[in-house]
CSV table of C-alpha atoms in Angstrom, one decimal:
chain,number,residue,atom,x,y,z
A,1,UNK,CA,2.8,-7.1,25.5
A,2,UNK,CA,0.7,-4.1,27.8
A,3,UNK,CA,0.2,-1.0,26.0
A,4,UNK,CA,-0.4,1.9,28.1
A,5,UNK,CA,1.4,5.3,27.9
A,6,UNK,CA,1.8,5.1,32.0
A,7,UNK,CA,3.5,1.8,32.2
A,8,UNK,CA,7.5,2.5,33.1
A,9,UNK,CA,8.5,-1.5,32.9
A,10,UNK,CA,10.6,-1.9,30.0
A,11,UNK,CA,9.0,-4.7,27.2
A,12,UNK,CA,10.3,-8.1,27.4
A,13,UNK,CA,10.6,-11.5,29.1
A,14,UNK,CA,12.0,-10.8,32.4
A,15,UNK,CA,14.5,-13.3,34.5
A,16,UNK,CA,15.7,-14.5,31.2
A,17,UNK,CA,19.3,-14.2,29.4
A,18,UNK,CA,19.2,-11.7,27.0
A,19,UNK,CA,19.4,-12.9,23.6
A,20,UNK,CA,22.6,-11.0,21.4
A,21,UNK,CA,20.5,-9.0,18.5
A,22,UNK,CA,22.7,-7.7,15.8
A,23,UNK,CA,20.9,-4.9,13.1
A,24,UNK,CA,21.9,-4.8,9.8
A,25,UNK,CA,20.8,-1.4,7.9
A,26,UNK,CA,21.0,2.2,9.3
A,27,UNK,CA,17.8,3.5,7.5
A,28,UNK,CA,14.2,4.7,8.8
A,29,UNK,CA,13.4,1.0,9.2
A,30,UNK,CA,16.6,-0.1,10.8
A,31,UNK,CA,16.1,2.5,13.3
A,32,UNK,CA,12.9,0.9,14.7
A,33,UNK,CA,14.6,-2.2,14.4
A,34,UNK,CA,17.2,-0.9,16.8
A,35,UNK,CA,14.8,1.2,19.0
A,36,UNK,CA,12.9,-2.4,19.3
A,37,UNK,CA,15.6,-4.2,20.5
A,38,UNK,CA,17.6,-1.7,23.0
A,39,UNK,CA,13.7,-0.9,24.3
A,40,UNK,CA,13.3,-4.7,25.6
A,41,UNK,CA,15.0,-6.1,28.9
A,42,UNK,CA,15.3,-9.2,27.0
A,43,UNK,CA,17.4,-8.5,24.1
A,44,UNK,CA,21.0,-6.8,23.7
A,45,UNK,CA,21.7,-5.1,20.9
A,46,UNK,CA,25.7,-6.1,20.3
A,47,UNK,CA,25.7,-4.0,16.9
A,48,UNK,CA,24.8,-2.2,14.0
A,49,UNK,CA,26.1,-3.0,10.4
A,50,UNK,CA,26.0,-0.5,7.3
A,51,UNK,CA,27.8,0.3,4.1
A,52,UNK,CA,28.9,3.8,5.2
A,53,UNK,CA,31.2,4.0,8.1
A,54,UNK,CA,30.5,7.9,9.5
A,55,UNK,CA,26.6,7.1,9.3
A,56,UNK,CA,26.8,3.5,11.0
A,57,UNK,CA,29.2,4.7,14.0
A,58,UNK,CA,26.3,7.5,14.7
A,59,UNK,CA,23.6,4.9,14.5
A,60,UNK,CA,25.7,2.4,16.8
A,61,UNK,CA,26.5,5.7,19.2
A,62,UNK,CA,22.7,6.8,19.2
A,63,UNK,CA,22.1,2.9,20.9
A,64,UNK,CA,24.9,2.8,22.7
A,65,UNK,CA,26.6,-0.1,20.3
A,66,UNK,CA,29.3,-1.5,17.8
A,67,UNK,CA,29.5,-0.7,14.7
A,68,UNK,CA,30.6,-2.2,11.8
A,69,UNK,CA,31.5,-2.2,7.9
A,70,UNK,CA,31.3,-5.8,7.4
A,71,UNK,CA,28.7,-8.6,8.0
A,72,UNK,CA,31.4,-11.1,8.2
A,73,UNK,CA,33.1,-8.6,10.7
A,74,UNK,CA,30.2,-8.8,13.1
A,75,UNK,CA,29.4,-11.8,12.8
A,76,UNK,CA,33.2,-12.8,13.7
A,77,UNK,CA,33.1,-10.8,16.8
A,78,UNK,CA,29.4,-10.9,18.2
A,79,UNK,CA,28.5,-14.4,17.7
A,80,UNK,CA,24.8,-13.3,17.5
A,81,UNK,CA,21.6,-15.3,18.7
A,82,UNK,CA,19.1,-13.2,16.2
A,83,UNK,CA,20.0,-10.8,13.2
A,84,UNK,CA,17.6,-8.4,12.4
A,85,UNK,CA,17.8,-6.8,8.9
A,86,UNK,CA,16.8,-3.8,7.2
A,87,UNK,CA,18.3,-3.4,3.9
A,88,UNK,CA,17.1,-1.0,0.3
A,89,UNK,CA,13.9,-2.9,-0.9
A,90,UNK,CA,15.9,-3.8,-3.8
A,91,UNK,CA,19.1,-5.0,-1.8
A,92,UNK,CA,18.0,-7.6,-0.3
A,93,UNK,CA,19.5,-10.5,-1.9
A,94,UNK,CA,23.2,-10.6,-1.5
A,95,UNK,CA,23.1,-9.8,2.3
A,96,UNK,CA,20.2,-12.0,3.0
A,97,UNK,CA,21.9,-15.2,1.3
A,98,UNK,CA,25.0,-14.5,3.3
A,99,UNK,CA,23.8,-14.3,6.1
A,100,UNK,CA,21.6,-17.4,6.0
A,101,UNK,CA,25.2,-19.3,4.7
A,102,UNK,CA,26.2,-18.5,7.9
A,103,UNK,CA,23.6,-20.2,9.7
A,104,UNK,CA,22.4,-17.3,11.9
A,105,UNK,CA,18.6,-16.8,12.4
A,106,UNK,CA,17.1,-14.3,10.8
A,107,UNK,CA,14.2,-11.4,11.0
A,108,UNK,CA,14.0,-10.0,7.3
A,109,UNK,CA,12.0,-6.9,6.8
A,110,UNK,CA,10.1,-6.9,3.5
A,111,UNK,CA,9.5,-7.6,0.6
A,112,UNK,CA,11.9,-11.1,0.7
A,113,UNK,CA,13.0,-10.4,-2.8
A,114,UNK,CA,11.7,-9.5,-6.0
A,115,UNK,CA,12.7,-12.1,-8.5
A,116,UNK,CA,11.2,-15.9,-8.0
A,117,UNK,CA,14.3,-17.4,-8.3
A,118,UNK,CA,16.2,-15.4,-5.5
A,119,UNK,CA,12.8,-16.1,-3.1
A,120,UNK,CA,13.9,-20.0,-3.8
A,121,UNK,CA,17.5,-19.4,-3.7
A,122,UNK,CA,17.3,-17.5,-0.1
A,123,UNK,CA,14.7,-20.4,1.1
A,124,UNK,CA,16.8,-23.0,0.2
A,125,UNK,CA,19.9,-22.0,1.6
A,126,UNK,CA,18.1,-21.2,4.8
A,127,UNK,CA,17.6,-25.1,5.4
A,128,UNK,CA,15.7,-25.6,8.7
A,129,UNK,CA,17.3,-22.0,10.0
A,130,UNK,CA,15.6,-19.9,12.2
A,131,UNK,CA,13.9,-17.5,8.7
A,132,UNK,CA,11.1,-15.2,9.9
A,133,UNK,CA,9.8,-12.5,7.7
A,134,UNK,CA,8.6,-9.2,9.4
A,135,UNK,CA,4.4,-8.7,7.9
A,136,UNK,CA,3.8,-6.6,10.8
A,137,UNK,CA,0.3,-6.3,9.9
A,138,UNK,CA,-0.8,-8.6,11.1
A,139,UNK,CA,-0.1,-7.8,14.7
A,140,UNK,CA,-2.2,-4.8,14.5
A,141,UNK,CA,-4.7,-4.9,17.0
A,142,UNK,CA,-7.4,-4.1,14.8
A,143,UNK,CA,-6.8,-7.2,12.9
A,144,UNK,CA,-6.1,-9.2,16.0
A,145,UNK,CA,-9.4,-8.5,16.6
A,146,UNK,CA,-10.4,-8.9,13.4
A,147,UNK,CA,-9.0,-12.7,13.0
A,148,UNK,CA,-10.9,-13.5,16.3
A,149,UNK,CA,-14.1,-12.6,15.0
A,150,UNK,CA,-13.9,-14.6,12.0
A,151,UNK,CA,-12.7,-17.3,13.9
A,152,UNK,CA,-15.9,-17.4,16.4
A,153,UNK,CA,-18.3,-17.0,13.4
A,154,UNK,CA,-18.9,-13.0,14.2
A,155,UNK,CA,-19.0,-13.0,10.4
A,156,UNK,CA,-20.1,-16.0,9.2
A,157,UNK,CA,-18.6,-17.4,5.9
A,158,UNK,CA,-16.8,-15.0,3.8
A,159,UNK,CA,-18.4,-13.8,0.6
A,160,UNK,CA,-15.7,-10.8,-0.2
A,161,UNK,CA,-13.0,-8.7,1.3
A,162,UNK,CA,-11.2,-5.8,-0.3
A,163,UNK,CA,-7.6,-4.2,0.8
A,164,UNK,CA,-6.8,-0.9,-0.2
A,165,UNK,CA,-3.5,1.1,0.5
A,166,UNK,CA,-2.4,3.8,-1.2
A,167,UNK,CA,0.3,6.7,-0.5
A,168,UNK,CA,3.2,8.6,-1.9
A,169,UNK,CA,5.5,6.7,-3.9
A,170,UNK,CA,8.9,5.5,-3.1
A,171,UNK,CA,10.5,5.3,-6.9
A,172,UNK,CA,13.0,2.3,-7.2
A,173,UNK,CA,13.9,0.6,-10.2
A,174,UNK,CA,11.8,-2.1,-10.1
A,175,UNK,CA,8.5,-0.4,-12.7
A,176,UNK,CA,6.7,-2.6,-9.9
A,177,UNK,CA,7.8,-1.6,-6.6
A,178,UNK,CA,4.6,-0.8,-5.5
A,179,UNK,CA,2.8,-4.1,-6.0
A,180,UNK,CA,6.1,-5.7,-4.4
A,181,UNK,CA,7.6,-4.1,-1.6
A,182,UNK,CA,4.2,-2.7,-0.8
A,183,UNK,CA,1.1,-4.8,-1.7
A,184,UNK,CA,3.1,-7.6,-0.4
A,185,UNK,CA,1.5,-6.7,3.1
A,186,UNK,CA,-2.2,-6.6,1.3
A,187,UNK,CA,-1.5,-10.4,-0.6
A,188,UNK,CA,-0.2,-11.7,3.4
A,189,UNK,CA,-2.9,-10.0,4.9
A,190,UNK,CA,-5.8,-11.2,3.0
A,191,UNK,CA,-4.2,-14.9,3.1
A,192,UNK,CA,-4.1,-14.5,6.8
A,193,UNK,CA,-7.5,-13.6,7.4
A,194,UNK,CA,-9.7,-15.1,4.3
A,195,UNK,CA,-7.3,-18.3,3.5
A,196,UNK,CA,-5.4,-19.5,-0.2
A,197,UNK,CA,-5.8,-16.7,-3.0
A,198,UNK,CA,-6.7,-19.0,-6.1
A,199,UNK,CA,-6.5,-16.7,-9.1
A,200,UNK,CA,-5.8,-13.3,-9.4
A,201,UNK,CA,-6.8,-10.9,-13.0
A,202,UNK,CA,-4.9,-7.3,-13.0
A,203,UNK,CA,-5.5,-3.6,-14.6
A,204,UNK,CA,-2.3,-1.5,-13.8
A,205,UNK,CA,-1.9,1.9,-14.8
A,206,UNK,CA,1.4,3.5,-15.2
A,207,UNK,CA,0.1,7.0,-16.0
A,208,UNK,CA,2.1,9.8,-13.6
A,209,UNK,CA,6.0,8.7,-13.7
A,210,UNK,CA,6.2,5.5,-16.0
A,211,UNK,CA,6.3,3.4,-13.1
A,212,UNK,CA,3.0,0.8,-12.7
A,213,UNK,CA,2.3,2.9,-9.7
A,214,UNK,CA,-1.1,1.7,-9.4
A,215,UNK,CA,-2.7,-1.4,-9.7
A,216,UNK,CA,-6.4,-2.8,-9.5
A,217,UNK,CA,-6.4,-6.9,-8.4
A,218,UNK,CA,-9.6,-9.1,-8.9
A,219,UNK,CA,-9.3,-12.1,-6.9
A,220,UNK,CA,-10.6,-15.3,-6.6
A,221,UNK,CA,-10.6,-17.1,-3.0
A,222,UNK,CA,-10.1,-21.4,-2.5
A,223,UNK,CA,-12.9,-20.4,-0.1
A,224,UNK,CA,-14.9,-19.6,-3.0
A,225,UNK,CA,-15.1,-15.6,-1.8
A,226,UNK,CA,-14.1,-13.0,-4.0
A,227,UNK,CA,-12.2,-9.8,-3.9
A,228,UNK,CA,-10.6,-7.2,-5.0
A,229,UNK,CA,-7.0,-5.0,-3.9
A,230,UNK,CA,-6.3,-1.5,-4.9
A,231,UNK,CA,-2.4,-0.1,-4.3
A,232,UNK,CA,-1.8,2.9,-5.4
A,233,UNK,CA,2.3,5.2,-5.1
A,234,UNK,CA,-0.4,7.9,-6.9
A,235,UNK,CA,-2.3,9.0,-3.6
A,236,UNK,CA,-1.5,10.6,-0.1
A,237,UNK,CA,-0.3,9.0,3.7
A,238,UNK,CA,-2.5,11.9,4.8
A,239,UNK,CA,-5.6,10.9,3.5
A,240,UNK,CA,-7.7,9.2,6.0
A,241,UNK,CA,-8.7,5.8,5.4
A,242,UNK,CA,-5.6,5.3,2.8
A,243,UNK,CA,-5.6,1.9,4.3
A,244,UNK,CA,-9.2,0.1,4.1
A,245,UNK,CA,-9.5,-3.7,4.6
A,246,UNK,CA,-13.6,-4.8,4.8
A,247,UNK,CA,-14.1,-8.6,5.2
A,248,UNK,CA,-17.6,-8.9,4.3
A,249,UNK,CA,-19.4,-12.3,5.5
A,250,UNK,CA,-23.0,-14.2,5.5
A,251,UNK,CA,-23.8,-13.1,9.2
A,252,UNK,CA,-21.6,-9.7,9.3
A,253,UNK,CA,-18.9,-7.3,8.0
A,254,UNK,CA,-15.9,-6.1,9.6
A,255,UNK,CA,-13.9,-2.7,9.0
A,256,UNK,CA,-10.3,-2.5,9.0
A,257,UNK,CA,-9.0,1.7,9.3
A,258,UNK,CA,-5.6,2.6,8.5
A,259,UNK,CA,-4.1,-0.5,10.2
A,260,UNK,CA,-4.3,0.4,13.5
A,261,UNK,CA,-6.5,3.3,14.0
A,262,UNK,CA,-9.9,1.8,14.4
A,263,UNK,CA,-12.0,-1.6,13.8
A,264,UNK,CA,-15.2,-1.8,13.5
A,265,UNK,CA,-17.9,-4.9,13.6
A,266,UNK,CA,-21.6,-5.1,12.4
A,267,UNK,CA,-23.8,-7.6,12.0
A,268,UNK,CA,-26.5,-8.8,9.4
A,269,UNK,CA,-29.5,-6.2,9.5
A,270,UNK,CA,-28.1,-3.8,12.6
A,271,UNK,CA,-28.0,-0.3,11.8
A,272,UNK,CA,-25.4,-0.1,15.1
A,273,UNK,CA,-21.6,-0.9,14.8
A,274,UNK,CA,-19.3,-2.4,17.5
A,275,UNK,CA,-16.0,-0.2,17.5
A,276,UNK,CA,-12.9,-0.3,18.6
A,277,UNK,CA,-10.4,2.5,19.3
A,278,UNK,CA,-7.5,2.5,21.5
A,279,UNK,CA,-8.0,4.6,24.3
A,280,UNK,CA,-6.4,7.9,26.4
A,281,UNK,CA,-3.7,6.0,27.4
A,282,UNK,CA,-3.4,2.8,25.1
A,283,UNK,CA,-0.5,4.3,22.8
A,284,UNK,CA,1.3,1.2,22.4
A,285,UNK,CA,-1.7,0.2,20.4
A,286,UNK,CA,-2.3,3.1,18.1
A,287,UNK,CA,1.0,3.0,17.1
A,288,UNK,CA,2.4,1.5,13.5
A,289,UNK,CA,5.3,1.1,14.6
A,290,UNK,CA,4.5,-1.0,17.6
A,291,UNK,CA,3.5,-3.8,15.7
A,292,UNK,CA,7.3,-4.5,15.2
A,293,UNK,CA,7.1,-4.5,19.0
A,294,UNK,CA,4.8,-7.2,18.9
A,295,UNK,CA,5.8,-9.2,15.9
A,296,UNK,CA,9.0,-9.3,17.6
A,297,UNK,CA,7.5,-11.3,20.8
A,298,UNK,CA,6.0,-14.0,19.2
A,299,UNK,CA,9.8,-14.4,16.9
A,300,UNK,CA,11.7,-14.5,20.8
A,301,UNK,CA,9.3,-16.9,21.8
A,302,UNK,CA,9.8,-19.1,19.2
A,303,UNK,CA,13.0,-18.5,18.8
A,304,UNK,CA,13.9,-19.7,22.4
A,305,UNK,CA,11.8,-22.3,22.0
A,306,UNK,CA,12.8,-23.9,19.2
A,307,UNK,CA,9.6,-23.0,17.5
A,308,UNK,CA,9.3,-22.1,13.7
A,309,UNK,CA,9.3,-18.5,13.3
A,310,UNK,CA,5.4,-17.4,13.5
A,311,UNK,CA,5.8,-15.7,10.0
A,312,UNK,CA,7.9,-17.5,8.0
A,313,UNK,CA,9.9,-15.8,5.3
A,314,UNK,CA,7.5,-18.7,3.1
A,315,UNK,CA,5.1,-16.0,3.5
A,316,UNK,CA,7.3,-13.8,1.8
A,317,UNK,CA,7.3,-16.1,-1.1
A,318,UNK,CA,4.1,-16.6,-1.6
A,319,UNK,CA,3.5,-12.8,-1.7
A,320,UNK,CA,6.3,-12.6,-4.5
A,321,UNK,CA,4.2,-15.0,-6.4
A,322,UNK,CA,1.5,-13.8,-5.9
A,323,UNK,CA,2.9,-10.3,-7.3
A,324,UNK,CA,3.8,-11.8,-10.3
A,325,UNK,CA,0.9,-13.5,-11.4
A,326,UNK,CA,-0.4,-10.2,-10.5
A,327,UNK,CA,2.1,-8.8,-13.7
A,328,UNK,CA,1.3,-12.1,-15.9
A,329,UNK,CA,-2.0,-11.4,-15.9
A,330,UNK,CA,-1.4,-7.4,-17.0
A,331,UNK,CA,0.7,-8.4,-19.8
A,332,UNK,CA,-1.5,-11.5,-21.2
A,333,UNK,CA,-4.7,-9.9,-20.1
A,334,UNK,CA,-5.9,-13.4,-18.8
A,335,UNK,CA,-6.7,-14.4,-15.0
A,336,UNK,CA,-4.0,-16.1,-13.5
A,337,UNK,CA,-4.3,-19.6,-11.4
A,338,UNK,CA,-2.6,-18.8,-8.1
A,339,UNK,CA,-2.7,-22.1,-6.3
A,340,UNK,CA,-1.1,-22.8,-2.7
A,341,UNK,CA,2.1,-24.4,-2.6
A,342,UNK,CA,1.2,-28.0,-2.3
A,343,UNK,CA,-2.3,-27.9,-3.4
């Protein structure tokens, strides 16, 4: 996707029949999904589904489409090529299962669900259906560049990696909301960049409002590298470097600041850093929300060619598996093995 505030051309593939896309959910991220679809030339937003009639009507009107309060009603009327699902974090299971049983291709927001049995039920119901999850951090420009630097050998062999992500609380019924619904990005990102996590050991605190709002996790990677994760709902998104990833190798280091803000690369023994930051007109690359647009680029390309999703829902199941291992580590005081699927 071209990144410039000067660009007046709508994004997406030109000269193709637009894919019919519906959005389930009328919250904040549901609005992002509706925006992404209506911005493009190769997609048509054919419906918005919500529980509250007035709110759903308002959202549909804002994006020039039709409102539905029934998933089945929307499917029967619109026959979408893709449904994007963005619901409250702990209410994903039943609507997602309903859509999968209908055989419709899906892109769902993280977390997949909160329980492993539910994750397995969704994957079983999906079968060969296109089933993607929105781990959009992968599509941030600093992350893409860091991954390319690793692949090019610029960092050498990775020795350690750190992830820190913390802000204000998003309170919910689960005492492990921070770990499962927010730090799932960390599990996915570190495995995406560093390879499989082979064991975890954890500490947690519930000192502020009763839930385990801050977690500290020690990691072992299958490669032999080690790592740490610090995730918090006791911090602030106003702080600089509220999100920070450091990748340290035998030949160099990469540091990702605030997901989209900047990337620094540095070689061993060299006091000079190389820094990427989005230029004056490159608003697209500096916007966290636009990582969803980039992910949808890849999702639509895969869907049109009959290829697997670029980030399959099984990645959401893997992040949940790691989170549950962290919970067991905290409860037992033991290091918990986390071999990847098929290992």
